[in-house]
Short mmCIF file of C-alpha atoms in Angstrom, two decimals:
data_model
loop_
_atom_site.label_atom_id
_atom_site.label_comp_id
_atom_site.label_asym_id
_atom_site.label_seq_id
_atom_site.Cartn_x
_atom_site.Cartn_y
_atom_site.Cartn_z
CA MET L 1 64.14 286.18 36.75
CA SER L 2 62.81 289.55 35.99
CA CYS L 3 59.37 290.54 35.17
CA GLN L 4 60.39 291.40 31.66
CA LYS L 5 62.02 288.08 31.13
CA ALA L 6 59.33 285.93 32.46
CA ALA L 7 56.65 287.92 30.31
CA LEU L 8 59.01 287.46 27.24
CA GLU L 9 58.60 283.70 27.63
CA LEU L 10 54.79 283.99 27.76
CA ASN L 11 54.12 286.63 25.43
CA THR L 12 56.21 288.95 23.14
CA GLY L 13 53.42 291.11 21.94
CA SER L 14 53.02 294.55 23.48
CA GLN L 15 49.37 295.31 22.65
CA PRO L 16 46.42 294.79 24.83
CA GLY L 17 44.80 291.37 25.60
CA PRO L 18 42.90 288.98 23.12
CA LYS L 19 40.16 291.51 22.40
CA SER L 20 42.61 293.19 20.21
CA PRO L 21 43.08 291.56 16.77
CA GLU L 22 46.58 292.66 16.43
CA ARG L 23 47.85 290.67 19.34
CA THR L 24 46.62 287.17 18.23
CA GLU L 25 49.83 286.48 16.22
CA ASP L 26 51.93 287.10 19.29
CA VAL L 27 50.27 284.42 21.53
CA THR L 28 53.00 281.68 22.25
CA ALA L 29 52.75 277.98 22.27
CA PHE L 30 51.97 277.90 26.02
CA GLU L 31 48.29 278.72 25.16
CA ASP L 32 48.18 275.12 23.57
CA TYR L 33 47.93 273.79 27.27
CA GLY L 34 45.29 276.55 28.22
CA THR L 35 43.81 278.39 25.41
CA GLY L 36 42.02 281.60 26.74
CA LEU L 37 43.66 281.54 30.26
CA LEU L 38 44.42 285.25 31.34
CA GLU L 39 48.00 284.29 32.49
CA ASN L 40 48.90 283.16 29.06
CA GLN L 41 47.59 286.01 27.23
CA LEU L 42 49.47 288.92 29.31
CA SER L 43 52.06 290.86 27.14
CA VAL L 44 55.33 292.52 28.14
CA CYS L 45 53.60 295.84 28.81
CA ASP L 46 50.97 294.10 30.73
CA PHE L 47 53.57 292.88 33.36
CA VAL L 48 55.17 296.14 33.54
CA LYS L 49 51.88 297.79 34.38
CA ILE L 50 51.19 295.24 36.85
CA GLN L 51 54.48 295.48 38.55
CA LYS L 52 54.25 299.28 38.95
CA ALA L 53 50.76 298.58 40.91
CA PHE L 54 52.77 296.57 43.29
CA GLU L 55 55.57 299.17 43.73
CA SER L 56 55.64 301.31 47.10
CA PRO L 57 56.80 304.89 47.22
CA GLU L 58 58.57 303.77 50.39
CA PRO L 59 61.84 301.74 49.96
CA ARG L 60 61.72 298.01 51.20
CA LYS L 61 57.90 298.18 51.76
CA ILE L 62 56.06 295.19 50.15
CA ILE L 63 52.40 296.05 48.59
CA CYS L 64 49.93 293.20 49.24
CA MET L 65 46.42 293.26 47.61
CA SER L 66 43.29 291.55 48.53
CA ARG L 67 41.21 289.92 46.03
CA GLU L 68 39.00 292.65 45.68
CA ASP L 69 41.74 295.13 45.27
CA PHE L 70 43.55 292.98 42.76
CA THR L 71 40.53 292.46 40.63
CA GLN L 72 39.47 296.31 40.71
CA LYS L 73 43.08 297.64 40.05
CA MET L 74 44.04 295.17 37.30
CA THR L 75 41.07 295.94 35.36
CA GLU L 76 41.66 299.55 35.35
CA ILE L 77 45.46 299.42 34.98
CA VAL L 78 46.00 296.64 32.34
CA GLY L 79 43.08 297.90 30.50
CA TRP L 80 41.62 294.43 29.36
CA GLY L 81 40.11 291.49 31.05
CA THR L 82 37.28 290.88 33.16
CA LYS L 83 37.15 290.93 37.23
CA GLU L 84 36.12 287.30 36.94
CA GLU L 85 39.22 286.41 35.06
CA TYR L 86 41.70 288.38 37.39
CA GLY L 87 39.86 286.80 40.32
CA GLU L 88 40.53 283.36 38.94
CA LEU L 89 44.32 284.41 38.57
CA PHE L 90 44.24 285.65 42.27
CA ASP L 91 42.94 282.44 43.44
CA LYS L 92 45.70 280.49 41.57
CA VAL L 93 48.47 282.60 43.03
CA ASP L 94 47.00 282.63 46.47
CA VAL L 95 47.66 278.87 47.19
CA ALA L 96 48.07 279.31 50.82
CA GLN L 97 44.58 281.06 50.81
CA ASP L 98 45.92 283.93 52.83
CA GLY L 99 43.57 286.49 51.09
CA PHE L 100 46.69 288.56 49.94
CA ILE L 101 49.08 288.46 47.23
CA ASN L 102 52.15 290.45 46.28
CA TRP L 103 54.38 290.67 43.50
CA ASP L 104 56.74 287.97 44.41
CA LYS L 105 54.03 285.48 44.79
CA LEU L 106 52.49 286.46 41.31
CA THR L 107 55.85 286.08 39.58
CA SER L 108 56.72 282.90 41.19
CA PHE L 109 53.19 281.33 39.97
CA ILE L 110 54.20 282.63 36.46
CA LEU L 111 57.67 281.02 36.74
CA LEU L 112 56.26 277.69 37.93
CA GLU L 113 53.69 277.87 34.88
CA LEU L 114 56.72 278.34 32.54
CA TYR L 115 58.58 275.46 34.27
CA GLU L 116 55.53 273.14 33.67
CA GLN L 117 55.09 274.32 30.19
CA ASP L 118 58.75 273.35 29.48
CA GLU L 119 58.18 270.05 30.98
CA ARG L 120 55.21 269.26 28.92
CA ALA L 121 56.91 270.23 25.76
CA LYS L 122 59.71 267.85 26.48
CA ALA L 123 57.35 265.14 26.93
CA THR L 124 55.70 265.55 23.56
CA VAL L 125 58.82 266.06 21.46
CA VAL L 126 59.67 262.93 19.40
CA PRO L 127 63.32 262.79 18.85
CA GLN L 128 64.55 262.60 15.18
CA TRP L 129 66.94 259.63 14.60
CA LYS L 130 69.85 259.14 12.26
CA ASP L 131 70.14 255.96 10.18
CA LEU L 132 70.74 252.71 11.98
CA GLU L 133 74.56 251.61 11.91
CA PHE L 134 76.38 248.69 13.04
CA LEU L 135 79.60 249.28 14.74
CA PRO L 136 82.78 247.43 13.56
CA LEU L 137 83.41 244.81 16.33
CA LYS L 138 85.78 242.16 17.03
CA HIS L 139 83.62 240.18 19.54
CA LYS L 140 82.86 236.49 18.46
CA ASP L 141 80.23 235.72 21.09
CA ASN L 142 77.11 237.52 22.76
CA ILE L 143 77.76 241.00 23.94
CA GLN L 144 77.02 240.97 27.60
CA LYS L 145 77.35 244.81 28.55
CA VAL L 146 77.87 248.19 27.28
CA ILE L 147 78.92 251.09 29.78
CA PHE L 148 80.34 254.56 29.35
CA LEU L 149 83.13 255.79 31.62
CA LYS L 150 82.62 259.48 32.59
CA SER L 151 86.03 259.88 33.91
CA SER L 152 87.64 259.06 30.43
CA SER L 153 84.98 259.62 28.18
CA HIS L 154 85.35 256.07 26.93
CA TYR L 155 82.88 253.28 26.11
CA LEU L 156 83.33 249.68 27.25
CA THR L 157 81.92 246.82 25.54
CA ILE L 158 82.46 243.00 26.82
CA SER L 159 81.50 239.90 25.32
CA LYS L 160 80.68 236.47 26.70
CA GLU L 161 84.28 234.98 25.63
CA GLY L 162 85.89 237.67 27.92
CA LEU L 163 87.02 240.40 25.08
CA LEU L 164 86.94 243.68 26.35
CA ALA L 165 86.65 246.51 23.85
CA ILE L 166 87.50 250.17 24.39
CA TRP L 167 85.85 252.75 22.22
CA GLY L 168 86.45 256.54 22.05
CA GLU L 169 83.57 259.15 22.78
CA ASN L 170 83.26 259.18 18.85
CA LEU L 171 82.67 255.43 18.79
CA LYS L 172 85.97 254.62 17.09
CA LEU L 173 87.60 251.29 18.23
CA GLN L 174 90.72 251.86 20.10
CA GLU L 175 91.88 248.50 21.73
CA THR L 176 90.74 245.33 22.71
CA PHE L 177 91.91 243.24 25.69
CA PRO L 178 91.04 239.58 26.80
CA ILE L 179 89.56 239.77 30.20
CA THR L 180 89.76 236.33 31.91
CA SER L 181 90.28 234.77 35.28
CA ASP L 182 92.36 231.62 36.13
CA ALA L 183 89.51 229.47 36.41
CA THR L 184 88.05 230.57 33.03
CA LYS L 185 91.30 229.88 31.11
CA LEU L 186 91.48 226.19 32.62
CA LYS L 187 87.47 225.45 32.32
CA HIS L 188 86.50 227.75 29.27
CA LEU L 189 83.87 229.42 31.25
CA TRP L 190 82.36 232.95 30.58
CA VAL L 191 81.93 236.49 31.42
CA THR L 192 78.36 237.17 32.55
CA SER L 193 78.38 241.05 33.56
CA LEU L 194 80.37 244.15 33.87
CA VAL L 195 80.06 247.44 35.84
CA SER L 196 81.98 250.53 36.28
CA LEU L 197 82.90 251.72 39.76
CA GLU L 198 83.48 255.33 38.75
CA ASN L 199 84.44 256.83 42.06
CA VAL L 200 87.40 254.38 42.48
CA ASN L 201 88.26 254.05 38.90
CA LYS L 202 87.77 250.36 38.63
CA ILE L 203 85.43 247.91 36.88
CA ALA L 204 84.08 244.77 38.13
CA VAL L 205 83.58 241.60 36.08
CA ALA L 206 81.32 238.62 36.84
CA PHE L 207 82.30 235.09 35.66
CA THR L 208 80.59 231.76 35.45
CA SER L 209 83.36 230.48 37.80
CA LYS L 210 81.35 232.02 40.62
CA GLU L 211 83.76 234.82 41.19
CA ILE L 212 84.01 238.60 40.64
CA CYS L 213 87.16 240.19 39.58
CA PHE L 214 87.86 243.90 40.23
CA TYR L 215 90.27 245.66 37.66
CA ASP L 216 92.23 249.00 38.32
CA LEU L 217 91.96 251.33 35.44
CA LEU L 218 94.84 253.48 36.73
CA SER L 219 97.25 250.64 36.95
CA LYS L 220 100.50 250.54 35.08
CA GLU L 221 99.74 247.22 33.66
CA GLU L 222 96.62 247.34 31.56
CA PHE L 223 93.52 246.29 33.44
CA ALA L 224 95.33 244.90 36.48
CA CYS L 225 93.30 242.50 38.61
CA GLN L 226 93.52 244.26 41.98
CA TYR L 227 90.68 242.02 43.86
CA LYS L 228 89.48 238.69 43.24
CA LEU L 229 86.02 237.64 45.13
CA GLN L 230 85.69 233.86 45.11
CA GLY L 231 83.54 231.27 46.93
CA LEU L 232 79.97 232.64 45.87
CA LYS L 233 77.30 230.00 46.27
CA GLY L 234 75.71 230.79 42.80
CA THR L 235 76.89 232.20 39.46
CA PRO L 236 76.48 235.95 39.24
CA ILE L 237 74.62 236.88 36.20
CA CYS L 238 73.65 240.45 36.70
CA MET L 239 75.42 243.27 38.52
CA ASP L 240 74.68 247.09 39.35
CA TYR L 241 76.96 249.59 41.04
CA TRP L 242 75.84 252.83 42.93
CA TYR L 243 77.87 255.58 44.84
CA ASP L 244 76.94 258.52 46.85
CA PRO L 245 77.91 261.61 44.88
CA LEU L 246 77.99 263.40 48.32
CA ASP L 247 80.13 260.88 49.88
CA ALA L 248 82.15 258.66 47.33
CA ASN L 249 83.15 256.54 50.24
CA GLU L 250 79.57 255.10 50.38
CA SER L 251 78.87 252.81 47.57
CA ILE L 252 76.87 249.39 46.90
CA LEU L 253 77.84 246.71 44.51
CA SER L 254 74.53 244.49 44.11
CA PHE L 255 74.19 241.14 42.08
CA GLY L 256 71.96 238.55 41.48
CA ASP L 257 72.80 234.71 40.65
CA ILE L 258 71.15 231.68 39.21
CA THR L 259 70.08 230.43 42.51
CA GLY L 260 67.49 233.20 43.00
CA LYS L 261 69.64 234.89 45.47
CA VAL L 262 70.13 238.73 45.62
CA GLN L 263 73.35 240.01 47.45
CA ALA L 264 74.86 243.30 47.74
CA ILE L 265 78.19 244.55 49.32
CA ALA L 266 77.91 247.89 51.07
CA PHE L 267 81.40 249.65 51.07
CA THR L 268 81.88 252.31 53.68
CA ALA L 269 85.39 253.43 52.84
CA ALA L 270 85.70 252.92 48.99
CA LEU L 271 88.08 255.65 48.41
CA ILE L 272 90.39 254.23 50.96
CA SER L 273 90.09 250.38 49.94
CA LEU L 274 87.23 248.36 48.92
CA PHE L 275 88.52 245.46 50.99
CA GLU L 276 90.93 245.09 53.98
CA ARG L 277 94.38 243.82 52.96
CA PRO L 278 95.50 241.24 55.42
CA ALA L 279 98.91 242.00 57.39
CA SER L 280 100.30 238.82 55.59
CA ALA L 281 99.56 239.89 52.27
CA CYS L 282 102.23 240.94 49.57
CA GLU L 283 103.41 244.61 49.73
CA ASP L 284 103.34 244.73 46.34
CA GLY L 285 100.44 246.95 45.31
CA GLU L 286 99.83 245.38 41.90
CA ALA L 287 99.44 241.76 43.28
CA THR L 288 96.09 240.59 43.19
CA MET L 289 94.47 239.97 46.42
CA THR L 290 92.01 236.97 46.93
CA ILE L 291 88.95 237.39 49.16
CA ASN L 292 86.65 234.58 50.07
CA TRP L 293 82.90 235.29 50.24
CA ALA L 294 82.61 233.56 53.59
CA GLU L 295 85.12 236.28 54.93
CA LEU L 296 82.76 239.06 54.03
CA LEU L 297 79.85 237.07 55.46
CA SER L 298 81.67 236.65 58.79
CA GLY L 299 82.25 240.64 59.04
CA CYS L 300 86.14 240.16 58.78
CA HIS L 301 86.18 243.26 56.42
CA LYS L 302 85.18 246.16 58.66
CA CYS L 303 85.21 248.47 55.58
CA CYS L 304 82.20 246.82 54.08
CA HIS L 305 79.02 244.64 55.13
CA ILE L 306 76.78 242.30 53.19
CA LEU L 307 73.15 242.53 52.45
CA GLU L 308 71.29 239.45 50.91
CA HIS L 309 67.78 237.88 50.50
CA LYS L 310 66.36 234.74 48.66
CA LEU L 311 62.72 235.87 47.82
CA HIS L 312 63.09 234.84 44.29
CA GLN L 313 63.45 231.13 45.38
CA GLY L 314 65.55 229.40 42.79
CA ASP L 315 64.60 231.58 39.68
CA TRP L 316 67.45 233.26 37.91
CA VAL L 317 67.78 236.81 38.71
CA ARG L 318 67.76 238.59 35.42
CA GLN L 319 68.23 242.05 36.60
CA VAL L 320 69.25 243.97 39.69
CA THR L 321 69.91 247.61 40.65
CA TYR L 322 70.14 249.74 43.98
CA ASN L 323 68.19 252.72 44.04
CA ALA L 324 69.21 255.80 46.42
CA SER L 325 65.92 257.53 46.25
CA LEU L 326 63.98 254.31 47.42
CA ASP L 327 67.06 253.11 49.53
CA ALA L 328 66.04 249.78 48.21
CA ILE L 329 67.57 246.97 45.91
CA ILE L 330 65.17 246.24 43.17
CA SER L 331 65.47 242.78 41.21
CA SER L 332 63.51 240.65 38.57
CA THR L 333 62.97 237.33 37.36
CA THR L 334 60.71 235.51 34.61
CA SER L 335 58.79 234.03 37.17
CA ASN L 336 55.09 235.13 37.89
CA THR L 337 55.51 235.07 41.67
CA ASN L 338 57.81 237.64 43.08
CA SER L 339 58.47 238.71 39.57
CA VAL L 340 59.78 242.23 41.02
CA VAL L 341 61.15 242.35 44.57
CA LEU L 342 62.09 245.58 46.30
CA ALA L 343 64.41 245.05 49.15
CA TRP L 344 64.23 248.07 51.48
CA ARG L 345 67.05 248.82 53.86
CA GLU L 346 66.11 249.40 57.28
CA LYS L 347 67.46 252.39 59.37
CA SER L 348 70.21 250.14 60.65
CA LYS L 349 71.39 249.83 57.04
CA THR L 350 72.22 246.20 57.69
CA HIS L 351 68.79 244.27 57.26
CA LEU L 352 66.17 244.30 54.53
CA ASN L 353 62.39 244.55 54.21
CA MET L 354 60.94 242.87 51.21
CA THR L 355 57.82 243.86 49.08
CA SER L 356 57.20 242.21 45.93
CA PHE L 357 55.08 242.31 42.54
CA ASN L 358 53.37 239.22 40.99
CA ILE L 359 53.10 239.76 37.33
CA ALA L 360 51.52 237.46 34.95
CA GLN L 361 54.12 235.16 32.99
CA GLY L 362 57.00 237.17 34.66
CA ILE L 363 59.14 240.00 33.09
CA HIS L 364 62.28 240.20 31.30
CA ALA L 365 63.49 243.70 32.51
CA PHE L 366 62.40 246.88 34.39
CA ASP L 367 63.57 250.51 34.81
CA TYR L 368 62.80 253.09 37.64
CA HIS L 369 62.28 256.78 37.12
CA SER L 370 62.83 258.62 40.39
CA ARG L 371 61.09 261.80 39.62
CA LEU L 372 57.99 260.05 38.33
CA ASN L 373 58.32 257.51 41.12
CA LEU L 374 57.45 254.72 38.36
CA ILE L 375 58.77 251.28 37.91
CA ALA L 376 58.18 250.08 34.30
CA THR L 377 58.32 246.57 33.54
CA ALA L 378 58.88 244.45 30.17
CA GLY L 379 56.32 241.88 30.19
CA ILE L 380 56.58 238.46 28.72
CA ASN L 381 52.82 238.90 28.09
CA ASN L 382 53.57 241.57 25.51
CA LYS L 383 52.43 244.47 28.06
CA VAL L 384 54.64 247.21 29.57
CA CYS L 385 53.30 248.11 32.97
CA LEU L 386 53.81 251.00 35.25
CA TRP L 387 54.24 250.53 38.91
CA ASN L 388 54.07 252.59 42.02
CA PRO L 389 56.72 251.10 44.24
CA TYR L 390 54.78 251.40 47.16
CA VAL L 391 51.57 249.71 45.57
CA VAL L 392 52.14 246.19 44.87
CA SER L 393 48.38 245.04 44.16
CA LYS L 394 48.05 246.45 40.59
CA PRO L 395 49.93 248.81 38.27
CA VAL L 396 49.20 252.11 37.89
CA GLY L 397 49.26 251.99 34.16
CA VAL L 398 49.33 249.73 31.23
CA LEU L 399 50.85 250.28 27.89
CA TRP L 400 49.42 248.12 25.03
CA GLY L 401 50.98 248.16 21.67
CA HIS L 402 53.52 245.30 21.41
CA SER L 403 52.51 242.17 19.82
CA ALA L 404 55.30 240.01 20.92
CA SER L 405 57.22 239.54 24.35
CA VAL L 406 58.66 242.76 25.64
CA ILE L 407 62.40 242.03 26.46
CA ALA L 408 63.71 245.86 27.35
CA VAL L 409 62.41 248.96 28.85
CA GLN L 410 64.36 252.21 29.60
CA PHE L 411 63.18 255.53 30.59
CA PHE L 412 64.17 258.69 28.68
CA VAL L 413 64.54 260.48 31.97
CA GLU L 414 64.86 264.12 30.74
CA ARG L 415 61.79 263.94 28.61
CA LYS L 416 59.91 261.59 30.94
CA GLN L 417 59.43 259.15 28.23
CA LEU L 418 60.02 255.29 27.87
CA PHE L 419 61.75 253.23 25.43
CA SER L 420 60.55 249.70 24.88
CA PHE L 421 61.84 246.85 22.61
CA SER L 422 59.92 243.58 21.85
CA LYS L 423 61.21 240.11 20.60
CA ASP L 424 59.88 240.98 17.10
CA LYS L 425 62.41 243.75 16.95
CA VAL L 426 59.75 246.42 17.19
CA LEU L 427 61.03 249.63 19.10
CA ARG L 428 58.57 251.93 20.71
CA LEU L 429 58.92 255.32 22.60
CA TRP L 430 56.09 256.13 24.91
CA ASP L 431 54.72 259.58 26.15
CA ILE L 432 54.08 258.45 29.82
CA GLN L 433 51.57 261.24 30.66
CA GLN L 434 49.32 260.43 27.49
CA GLN L 435 50.31 256.62 27.60
CA LEU L 436 50.62 256.93 23.70
CA SER L 437 53.46 255.49 21.53
CA ILE L 438 55.25 255.72 18.28
CA ARG L 439 56.90 253.07 16.71
CA ILE L 440 60.58 253.72 15.61
CA ALA L 441 61.23 252.78 12.11
CA CYS L 442 64.52 251.04 11.88
CA SER L 443 65.92 248.19 9.57
CA LEU L 444 67.11 245.35 12.15
CA PRO L 445 68.83 242.06 11.32
CA GLU L 446 66.47 239.22 10.23
CA SER L 447 67.97 236.70 12.85
CA GLN L 448 65.07 234.52 14.42
CA ASP L 449 66.91 233.55 17.74
CA PHE L 450 69.03 236.29 19.26
CA ARG L 451 70.02 237.75 22.55
CA CYS L 452 69.48 241.18 22.97
CA LEU L 453 71.28 244.13 25.09
CA PHE L 454 69.48 247.26 25.34
CA HIS L 455 71.24 250.47 26.50
CA PHE L 456 70.43 254.25 26.24
CA ASP L 457 73.05 256.63 26.91
CA GLU L 458 70.94 259.64 27.49
CA ALA L 459 73.94 262.11 27.98
CA HIS L 460 75.03 261.45 24.35
CA GLY L 461 71.62 260.74 22.69
CA ARG L 462 72.77 257.18 21.62
CA LEU L 463 70.69 253.87 21.86
CA PHE L 464 72.58 250.73 21.67
CA ILE L 465 70.92 247.43 20.69
CA SER L 466 72.90 244.21 20.51
CA PHE L 467 71.98 241.11 18.55
CA ASN L 468 74.27 238.44 19.74
CA ASN L 469 77.83 239.60 18.76
CA ARG L 470 76.51 242.63 16.80
CA LEU L 471 75.90 246.12 18.20
CA ALA L 472 73.45 248.45 16.49
CA LEU L 473 73.68 252.04 17.25
CA LEU L 474 70.61 254.73 16.70
CA ALA L 475 71.66 258.21 17.48
CA ILE L 476 69.41 261.18 18.03
CA LYS L 477 69.78 264.03 15.47
CA SER L 478 70.66 267.25 16.88
CA ASP L 479 67.86 269.93 16.11
CA ALA L 480 69.59 273.08 15.24
CA SER L 481 66.37 274.50 13.98
CA LYS L 482 64.81 274.76 17.27
CA ARG L 483 67.57 276.80 19.01
CA VAL L 484 66.73 280.44 20.18
CA LYS L 485 68.29 282.96 17.81
CA SER L 486 68.25 286.67 18.70
CA HIS L 487 69.83 287.79 15.34
CA GLU L 488 69.91 286.86 11.74
CA LYS L 489 73.52 287.54 11.35
CA ALA L 490 76.67 286.61 13.40
CA VAL L 491 76.73 288.47 16.69
CA THR L 492 80.10 290.35 17.04
CA CYS L 493 79.85 291.79 20.50
CA VAL L 494 77.97 291.68 23.63
CA LEU L 495 77.94 294.54 26.23
CA TYR L 496 76.04 294.55 29.59
CA ASN L 497 74.36 297.99 30.69
CA SER L 498 74.60 298.04 34.64
CA ILE L 499 72.46 300.97 34.92
CA LEU L 500 69.59 299.64 32.74
CA LYS L 501 70.31 296.02 33.83
CA GLN L 502 70.06 294.86 30.15
CA PRO L 503 72.53 293.33 27.69
CA SER L 504 73.17 294.94 24.32
CA GLN L 505 74.40 293.14 21.21
CA CYS L 506 75.59 293.86 17.88
CA GLU L 507 75.37 291.83 14.72
CA GLU L 508 77.37 292.13 11.56
CA ASP L 509 76.45 295.35 9.17
CA THR L 510 74.11 296.73 11.84
CA ASN L 511 73.96 299.16 14.68
CA GLU L 512 73.57 298.44 18.54
CA ASP L 513 70.60 296.34 19.41
CA PRO L 514 69.71 296.91 22.95
CA TYR L 515 66.92 294.64 24.69
CA ASP L 516 64.73 297.26 25.95
CA ASN L 517 61.56 295.35 26.07
#
């Protein structure tokens, strides 16, 4: 970024510093975070003068200044500000305490300030929501999962009775299919969870028949079952899938069951095949291949291996996920002992080391923000707690505001905010830095007893909340008023001047408007 562009972000004024009354109206919102700081009040012209002071008559020679030189020259060249203020600016720029700074160091500091300003602004913006609407569904039983398929830009919803609904990106219902296994047809068992295996164009569905079925999305037959994993010791009730974006062969399917066991299948050649097809298997590529869990445990399939632990000791595992930045499987229960367990993979990738959080009365759900390095937990005791994954003794923050058990939490990753939803149907959005919340007003169903599914699709700004077999949608309004506009009328052409290294634009009924700041 050039000096002029960086300066424009800070201040579009061209008059001397704050001691000149004409300049006050040009001060940007950045000063809200540091009123009176010198670097927040420098104008474009000020930066041009500073840049010239660092220019050398000899090509490719870098001019460095000591603290004394910098404070002396800046007060003379810029024409406003005290030596003490420029000395403070020098100390901020000279992070390494070398005693010298140059133009590159100064501009790097300014750009970092702009980035931090932008991050703070995002965290304080409260999204505006459209009116709550309920999607027209054909599900007759509880909705178990909502997922978005990036490859086809479709949403999938699945309900307890095994009905899979396909939605367009515009949330128009397109098709429905019954997803069942042979066992569920015979015994009237249910679907418990659904995950998308994006890297291999498949979905995995867990059933109360203690099996997981893998369906091929590219099959000629609609949702053909390609693999059927049977022989699990407990009923899987939650699942998660992750794959390495740099090497899509590496992926992990993790799941938790009603016996308190957390298990994961680590695939090493997912793009080739999830499981090895035996030589005796039918050559028909569409035929379903049955795999027994004991086969995977014995290591018969060389393209994958098993990770597991039993630290939850008989409590139902309510949620499980693998996080690559931690290289750990995170799971939770409603118990007050081992409420959250982090199973860290060792260097060999085949064994796990466990740490756990004990949370009073247990939790319903959790979420992890990798950039903030925080785990948020939805407490049965009405609290939302924030945890450092490496500190198990106590939370680093507690968010108070709910008057009923919190049943869901999810981070708004880009804005570093947090959603929480409680059993009394109160939806809150938290500013993590300030630990303050707002209550999002929306009219929710009156039902007293309901099973809730909570899913925020950040890419599309859509929040889904299910109430048994009903699915509510809250969508964020697009705020066109905050878009940056350089012209009042429609822009008709844009040209780039390679000599001045600046763009020029024209709008309707006007002459050329060069950016010559």
